[in-house]
mmCIF file of C-alpha atoms in Angstrom:
data_model
loop_
_atom_site.group_PDB
_atom_site.id
_atom_site.type_symbol
_atom_site.label_atom_id
_atom_site.label_comp_id
_atom_site.label_asym_id
_atom_site.label_seq_id
_atom_site.Cartn_x
_atom_site.Cartn_y
_atom_site.Cartn_z
ATOM 1 C CA MET D 1 0.014 -0.121 0.006
ATOM 2 C CA PRO D 2 1.307 3.222 -0.913
ATOM 3 C CA ASP D 3 2.422 5.941 1.544
ATOM 4 C CA ILE D 4 -0.151 8.905 1.999
ATOM 5 C CA PHE D 5 2.015 10.952 3.701
ATOM 6 C CA ILE D 6 5.474 10.875 4.774
ATOM 7 C CA SER D 7 6.264 13.619 7.460
ATOM 8 C CA GLN D 8 9.451 14.887 6.517
ATOM 9 C CA PRO D 9 12.007 15.060 8.961
ATOM 10 C CA ASN D 10 12.006 19.058 10.893
ATOM 11 C CA PRO D 11 15.510 20.428 10.217
ATOM 12 C CA LYS D 12 15.219 22.677 12.611
ATOM 13 C CA LYS D 13 13.925 20.307 15.621
ATOM 14 C CA LYS D 14 17.112 17.510 14.856
ATOM 15 C CA GLU D 15 19.566 21.223 15.083
ATOM 16 C CA ASN D 16 18.382 21.984 18.021
ATOM 17 C CA SER D 17 18.540 18.491 19.689
ATOM 18 C CA ASN D 18 22.116 17.811 18.425
ATOM 19 C CA ARG D 19 22.585 20.924 20.315
ATOM 20 C CA PHE D 20 21.160 20.144 23.359
ATOM 21 C CA ASN D 21 22.815 16.036 22.992
ATOM 22 C CA LEU D 22 25.877 17.852 22.760
ATOM 23 C CA TYR D 23 25.040 19.654 25.476
ATOM 24 C CA LYS D 24 24.087 17.014 27.541
ATOM 25 C CA GLN D 25 27.039 14.866 27.015
ATOM 26 C CA PHE D 26 29.552 17.963 27.529
ATOM 27 C CA PHE D 27 27.888 18.339 30.953
ATOM 28 C CA SER D 28 27.252 15.141 32.146
ATOM 29 C CA ALA D 29 28.803 13.082 34.931
ATOM 30 C CA HIS D 30 28.663 10.105 33.180
ATOM 31 C CA HIS D 31 29.957 9.376 29.764
ATOM 32 C CA PHE D 32 30.439 5.974 28.014
ATOM 33 C CA MET D 33 32.463 5.452 25.110
ATOM 34 C CA PRO D 34 32.544 9.851 24.537
ATOM 35 C CA ASP D 35 33.417 11.546 21.406
ATOM 36 C CA GLY D 36 35.458 14.341 20.899
ATOM 37 C CA ILE D 37 36.944 14.226 24.390
ATOM 38 C CA ARG D 38 40.780 13.113 24.529
ATOM 39 C CA PHE D 39 42.967 13.534 27.834
ATOM 40 C CA GLU D 40 46.684 14.189 27.955
ATOM 41 C CA THR D 41 48.727 11.216 27.994
ATOM 42 C CA GLN D 42 46.440 9.452 26.021
ATOM 43 C CA GLU D 43 48.031 6.701 24.111
ATOM 44 C CA VAL D 44 47.788 6.052 20.500
ATOM 45 C CA GLY D 45 45.200 2.947 19.939
ATOM 46 C CA GLU D 46 43.932 4.065 23.756
ATOM 47 C CA THR D 47 40.178 4.556 23.242
ATOM 48 C CA ILE D 48 38.289 6.371 26.387
ATOM 49 C CA ILE D 49 35.424 3.996 27.459
ATOM 50 C CA LEU D 50 34.082 5.760 30.178
ATOM 51 C CA LEU D 51 34.634 9.447 31.756
ATOM 52 C CA LEU D 52 33.080 9.705 34.806
ATOM 53 C CA ARG D 53 32.718 13.031 37.012
ATOM 54 C CA LYS D 54 30.854 13.859 40.286
ATOM 55 C CA HIS D 55 26.965 13.363 40.144
ATOM 56 C CA TRP D 56 25.656 16.446 39.191
ATOM 57 C CA ILE D 57 24.152 16.597 42.646
ATOM 58 C CA THR D 58 27.079 16.921 44.486
ATOM 59 C CA ASN D 59 27.073 20.670 43.000
ATOM 60 C CA PHE D 60 23.945 21.794 44.744
ATOM 61 C CA ILE D 61 25.834 23.302 47.082
ATOM 62 C CA TRP D 62 28.048 25.834 45.847
ATOM 63 C CA ILE D 63 25.151 26.593 43.089
ATOM 64 C CA THR D 64 22.648 27.231 45.698
ATOM 65 C CA ILE D 65 25.628 29.351 47.830
ATOM 66 C CA GLY D 66 25.953 31.247 43.937
ATOM 67 C CA ILE D 67 21.859 31.815 44.000
ATOM 68 C CA PHE D 68 22.047 33.146 46.865
ATOM 69 C CA LEU D 69 25.462 35.749 46.648
ATOM 70 C CA LEU D 70 23.186 36.738 43.308
ATOM 71 C CA LEU D 71 20.566 37.708 44.895
ATOM 72 C CA LEU D 72 21.353 39.142 47.431
ATOM 73 C CA PRO D 73 21.994 42.578 46.515
ATOM 74 C CA ILE D 74 19.134 43.064 45.659
ATOM 75 C CA VAL D 75 17.399 42.214 49.606
ATOM 76 C CA ILE D 76 20.097 43.887 51.019
ATOM 77 C CA LEU D 77 21.135 46.767 49.648
ATOM 78 C CA PRO D 78 17.148 48.146 49.606
ATOM 79 C CA ALA D 79 17.094 47.460 53.404
ATOM 80 C CA ILE D 80 20.132 49.159 54.584
ATOM 81 C CA VAL D 81 19.556 52.660 52.606
ATOM 82 C CA ILE D 82 16.103 52.599 53.624
ATOM 83 C CA SER D 83 17.646 51.384 57.641
ATOM 84 C CA GLY D 84 19.619 54.880 57.195
ATOM 85 C CA ILE D 85 22.757 52.910 58.913
ATOM 86 C CA ILE D 86 25.127 53.825 56.132
ATOM 87 C CA PRO D 87 25.436 57.767 56.274
ATOM 88 C CA SER D 88 23.798 59.736 53.698
ATOM 89 C CA ASN D 89 26.961 62.071 52.257
ATOM 90 C CA LEU D 90 28.475 58.457 50.941
ATOM 91 C CA PRO D 91 28.628 58.640 47.365
ATOM 92 C CA GLY D 92 26.505 57.296 45.028
ATOM 93 C CA SER D 93 29.494 55.696 42.925
ATOM 94 C CA PHE D 94 30.383 53.502 46.757
ATOM 95 C CA PHE D 95 27.388 51.283 46.233
ATOM 96 C CA SER D 96 27.590 50.805 42.372
ATOM 97 C CA LEU D 97 31.356 49.878 43.833
ATOM 98 C CA LEU D 98 30.312 47.804 46.408
ATOM 99 C CA ILE D 99 27.378 46.023 43.843
ATOM 100 C CA LEU D 100 30.944 45.467 41.020
ATOM 101 C CA ILE D 101 33.024 43.930 43.653
ATOM 102 C CA TRP D 102 30.222 41.522 45.120
ATOM 103 C CA TYR D 103 29.345 40.237 41.384
ATOM 104 C CA LEU D 104 32.844 39.865 40.024
ATOM 105 C CA PHE D 105 34.025 37.871 43.387
ATOM 106 C CA THR D 106 30.509 35.479 42.967
ATOM 107 C CA PHE D 107 31.285 35.327 39.352
ATOM 108 C CA SER D 108 35.008 34.063 40.437
ATOM 109 C CA TYR D 109 33.541 31.437 42.848
ATOM 110 C CA LEU D 110 31.402 29.816 40.454
ATOM 111 C CA LEU D 111 33.376 29.839 37.687
ATOM 112 C CA VAL D 112 36.349 27.799 40.148
ATOM 113 C CA ASN D 113 33.597 25.395 41.630
ATOM 114 C CA PHE D 114 32.427 24.856 38.283
ATOM 115 C CA LEU D 115 36.083 24.378 36.643
ATOM 116 C CA LEU D 116 37.010 22.094 40.081
ATOM 117 C CA TRP D 117 34.107 19.837 38.962
ATOM 118 C CA TYR D 118 34.609 19.838 35.317
ATOM 119 C CA PHE D 119 38.413 19.409 35.378
ATOM 120 C CA THR D 120 38.292 16.283 38.106
ATOM 121 C CA VAL D 121 37.924 13.185 36.305
ATOM 122 C CA SER D 122 38.396 9.555 36.060
ATOM 123 C CA ILE D 123 38.378 7.837 32.810
ATOM 124 C CA VAL D 124 38.572 4.060 32.342
ATOM 125 C CA THR D 125 40.004 3.500 28.829
ATOM 126 C CA ASN D 126 40.552 0.284 27.159
ATOM 127 C CA GLU D 127 44.451 -0.273 28.635
ATOM 128 C CA ARG D 128 44.125 2.082 30.991
ATOM 129 C CA ILE D 129 42.718 3.401 34.727
ATOM 130 C CA VAL D 130 43.436 7.734 34.922
ATOM 131 C CA ASP D 131 42.342 9.724 37.902
ATOM 132 C CA ILE D 132 42.797 13.593 37.481
ATOM 133 C CA ASP D 133 41.856 15.298 40.677
ATOM 134 C CA PHE D 134 42.188 19.383 40.809
ATOM 135 C CA ILE D 135 42.039 19.605 44.881
ATOM 136 C CA ASN D 136 42.451 22.877 43.963
ATOM 137 C CA ILE D 137 42.783 25.386 41.090
ATOM 138 C CA LEU D 138 46.420 25.708 41.257
ATOM 139 C CA ASN D 139 46.772 21.826 42.323
ATOM 140 C CA LYS D 140 46.478 18.579 40.167
ATOM 141 C CA ARG D 141 47.077 15.298 40.748
ATOM 142 C CA PHE D 142 47.705 12.619 37.969
ATOM 143 C CA SER D 143 47.383 8.912 38.642
ATOM 144 C CA ALA D 144 46.754 6.405 36.015
ATOM 145 C CA THR D 145 47.053 2.235 36.297
ATOM 146 C CA ARG D 146 47.379 -0.562 33.393
ATOM 147 C CA ILE D 147 44.268 -2.428 33.801
ATOM 148 C CA SER D 148 46.119 -5.533 33.771
ATOM 149 C CA LYS D 149 47.602 -4.504 37.495
ATOM 150 C CA VAL D 150 43.830 -3.751 38.423
ATOM 151 C CA GLU D 151 43.423 -6.477 41.022
ATOM 152 C CA ASP D 152 40.183 -5.977 42.715
ATOM 153 C CA VAL D 153 37.045 -3.483 42.810
ATOM 154 C CA THR D 154 34.943 -2.402 44.978
ATOM 155 C CA MET D 155 31.860 -0.571 45.515
ATOM 156 C CA ARG D 156 30.269 2.081 47.834
ATOM 157 C CA ARG D 157 26.842 3.576 48.675
ATOM 158 C CA GLY D 158 25.007 4.467 51.425
ATOM 159 C CA GLY D 159 22.704 6.952 52.660
ATOM 160 C CA PHE D 160 19.583 8.476 51.440
ATOM 161 C CA ILE D 161 20.828 11.247 49.180
ATOM 162 C CA ARG D 162 23.409 8.826 47.413
ATOM 163 C CA VAL D 163 20.385 6.150 46.835
ATOM 164 C CA LEU D 164 17.716 8.532 46.134
ATOM 165 C CA PHE D 165 20.396 9.879 43.056
ATOM 166 C CA ASP D 166 22.336 6.621 42.231
ATOM 167 C CA PHE D 167 26.093 7.375 42.961
ATOM 168 C CA GLY D 168 28.560 6.261 44.800
ATOM 169 C CA ASP D 169 31.951 6.150 45.343
ATOM 170 C CA VAL D 170 34.227 2.856 43.416
ATOM 171 C CA PHE D 171 37.772 2.019 45.285
ATOM 172 C CA ILE D 172 40.243 0.367 42.503
ATOM 173 C CA GLN D 173 42.896 -1.426 44.396
ATOM 174 C CA THR D 174 45.800 -2.340 42.792
ATOM 175 C CA ALA D 175 48.808 -4.819 42.545
ATOM 176 C CA GLY D 176 51.489 -4.031 44.675
ATOM 177 C CA LYS D 177 52.531 -0.714 46.960
ATOM 178 C CA GLU D 178 50.597 1.384 44.279
ATOM 179 C CA VAL D 179 47.801 3.741 45.256
ATOM 180 C CA GLU D 180 44.218 2.911 45.614
ATOM 181 C CA PHE D 181 42.762 4.858 42.901
ATOM 182 C CA GLU D 182 39.069 6.440 43.843
ATOM 183 C CA PHE D 183 35.869 7.305 41.796
ATOM 184 C CA LEU D 184 34.099 9.522 44.432
ATOM 185 C CA ALA D 185 30.172 10.351 44.053
ATOM 186 C CA VAL D 186 30.333 8.731 41.007
ATOM 187 C CA PRO D 187 26.654 8.327 38.740
ATOM 188 C CA ASP D 188 25.381 4.943 38.412
ATOM 189 C CA PRO D 189 28.337 2.760 40.124
ATOM 190 C CA GLU D 190 27.437 -0.782 38.834
ATOM 191 C CA LYS D 191 28.070 0.350 35.600
ATOM 192 C CA ALA D 192 31.212 1.196 35.770
ATOM 193 C CA VAL D 193 32.436 -1.748 38.237
ATOM 194 C CA ARG D 194 30.523 -4.176 35.731
ATOM 195 C CA ILE D 195 32.910 -2.383 33.130
ATOM 196 C CA ILE D 196 36.075 -2.545 35.071
ATOM 197 C CA ASN D 197 35.598 -6.061 35.716
ATOM 198 C CA GLU D 198 34.918 -7.124 31.516
ATOM 199 C CA LEU D 199 37.709 -5.016 31.387
ATOM 200 C CA MET D 200 39.941 -7.438 33.019
ATOM 201 C CA GLY D 201 38.413 -10.149 32.003
ATOM 202 C CA LYS D 202 39.653 -9.141 28.120
ATOM 203 C CA GLN D 203 42.825 -8.560 29.929
ATOM 204 C CA LYS D 204 43.294 -12.143 31.138
ATOM 205 C CA GLU D 205 42.465 -13.635 28.164
ATOM 206 C CA GLU D 206 44.724 -11.703 26.203
ATOM 207 C CA MET I 1 52.352 64.491 65.926
ATOM 208 C CA THR I 2 52.437 60.091 66.886
ATOM 209 C CA LEU I 3 51.471 57.675 64.223
ATOM 210 C CA GLU I 4 48.042 56.910 65.385
ATOM 211 C CA GLN I 5 47.085 60.677 65.590
ATOM 212 C CA PHE I 6 48.594 61.054 61.918
ATOM 213 C CA ILE I 7 46.251 57.334 61.133
ATOM 214 C CA ILE I 8 43.477 59.191 62.887
ATOM 215 C CA ASN I 9 43.868 62.249 61.347
ATOM 216 C CA ILE I 10 43.590 60.922 57.555
ATOM 217 C CA ILE I 11 40.947 59.118 58.432
ATOM 218 C CA GLN I 12 38.763 62.201 59.724
ATOM 219 C CA ALA I 13 40.091 63.813 56.677
ATOM 220 C CA THR I 14 39.954 61.968 53.879
ATOM 221 C CA PRO I 15 38.105 58.457 54.872
ATOM 222 C CA PHE I 16 37.351 57.702 50.868
ATOM 223 C CA VAL I 17 40.480 57.312 50.183
ATOM 224 C CA LEU I 18 41.241 54.952 52.739
ATOM 225 C CA LEU I 19 38.532 52.736 50.795
ATOM 226 C CA LYS I 20 39.308 53.973 47.697
ATOM 227 C CA LEU I 21 42.803 52.028 48.556
ATOM 228 C CA PHE I 22 41.425 49.170 50.318
ATOM 229 C CA ALA I 23 39.176 48.556 46.547
ATOM 230 C CA ILE I 24 42.466 48.960 44.465
ATOM 231 C CA VAL I 25 43.971 46.623 46.558
ATOM 232 C CA LEU I 26 41.684 44.297 46.756
ATOM 233 C CA LEU I 27 41.027 44.296 42.769
ATOM 234 C CA PHE I 28 44.777 43.830 41.878
ATOM 235 C CA PHE I 29 44.815 41.347 43.659
ATOM 236 C CA HIS I 30 41.871 40.050 42.331
ATOM 237 C CA LEU I 31 43.443 40.969 38.767
ATOM 238 C CA ALA I 32 46.607 38.718 39.183
ATOM 239 C CA PHE I 33 43.898 35.992 40.838
ATOM 240 C CA SER I 34 41.697 35.784 36.943
ATOM 241 C CA PHE I 35 45.065 36.216 34.996
ATOM 242 C CA VAL I 36 46.516 32.738 36.659
ATOM 243 C CA LEU I 37 42.910 31.309 36.664
ATOM 244 C CA MET I 38 43.047 32.140 32.832
ATOM 245 C CA ARG I 39 46.715 30.274 32.925
ATOM 246 C CA GLN I 40 44.925 27.278 34.535
ATOM 247 C CA ILE I 41 41.495 26.811 32.421
ATOM 248 C CA LYS I 42 44.476 26.565 29.297
ATOM 249 C CA ILE I 43 46.527 23.584 31.291
ATOM 250 C CA MET I 44 43.129 22.081 32.450
ATOM 251 C CA SER I 45 42.156 22.029 29.001
ATOM 252 C CA HIS I 46 45.166 20.425 27.763
ATOM 253 C CA VAL I 47 45.171 17.830 30.199
ATOM 254 C CA VAL I 48 41.219 17.051 29.123
ATOM 255 C CA GLU I 49 40.605 18.182 26.193
ATOM 256 C CA ALA I 50 37.240 18.478 24.850
ATOM 257 C CA GLN I 51 35.077 20.688 22.233
ATOM 258 C CA ILE I 52 34.061 22.635 24.885
ATOM 259 C CA SER I 53 37.226 24.393 26.161
ATOM 260 C CA PRO I 54 37.579 27.344 23.920
ATOM 261 C CA ALA I 55 34.321 28.304 25.378
ATOM 262 C CA LEU I 56 36.118 28.221 28.986
ATOM 263 C CA TYR I 57 38.661 29.769 27.419
ATOM 264 C CA THR I 58 36.799 32.786 26.618
ATOM 265 C CA ILE I 59 34.938 32.939 29.548
ATOM 266 C CA SER I 60 38.645 33.408 31.937
ATOM 267 C CA ILE I 61 39.101 35.962 29.487
ATOM 268 C CA LEU I 62 36.187 37.536 29.884
ATOM 269 C CA HIS I 63 36.236 37.531 34.048
ATOM 270 C CA PHE I 64 39.956 39.140 33.494
ATOM 271 C CA PHE I 65 39.005 41.881 31.606
ATOM 272 C CA SER I 66 35.831 42.002 33.959
ATOM 273 C CA SER I 67 38.424 42.223 37.101
ATOM 274 C CA LEU I 68 39.975 44.753 34.866
ATOM 275 C CA PHE I 69 37.623 47.155 34.255
ATOM 276 C CA VAL I 70 36.257 47.052 37.523
ATOM 277 C CA LEU I 71 39.553 47.922 38.724
ATOM 278 C CA VAL I 72 40.062 50.805 36.739
ATOM 279 C CA TRP I 73 36.533 51.860 36.487
ATOM 280 C CA VAL I 74 37.250 52.652 40.817
ATOM 281 C CA ILE I 75 40.665 54.297 39.869
ATOM 282 C CA ILE I 76 39.025 56.559 37.614
ATOM 283 C CA PHE I 77 35.557 57.086 39.680
ATOM 284 C CA LEU I 78 35.470 56.374 43.069
#
């Protein structure tokens, strides 16, 4: 039977959908086989299988503080002016200065917190496990180990918030005196453990 | 005139000069911080390379120039 009407794909809708997927990909805390992402020391033929960040809910505190800091001058400044605490001979530019400095520091606070979240990543590749921790804006810790050196993978999830939002910690124990790898507050920790276990199995088969 | 009296005289005579001086010092430190942040984002973008990295670097440049703008504004207008 011939088709009477075949709907044409709406290019605008498709473009919006692509853009949404792009934002979702870049701001997601759980990437499986991510596209367009590379990391320092990535070897030739090494593919990123899993890229993890802390669950977005862990950003709740600094985002709330940020919103509070953004709204505070709108509430506080008129109250101060009305109450007459500040002397009336104060120049108008003083208030402008106060607002400018306030928003400048609030912007810095939000930017630094976002960067610390965004660039602190745990990566599982087909060959290695990489943990990049930005302790603060000036201090970075980079650790990596071969999948073949991984001995044990454990997961821990406890507490109301963690169960509700499905995130937890993954601990990777390596052979010898090497340090334990910690993927803290990552979303869907079972999946991360399963993928690492599968990779360990493949390595042993090879 | 003791040092204490001298400071009291300055505060009484020109309280806004001290305020301006304090703001300039604070903003100068913030400018240095925003410059370091701009450099650090460039380094971070090499550690984890994503297509969004240039956008983050642009935001850090905007942040640096906002800091510079406020500093210049304080020097000129306050």
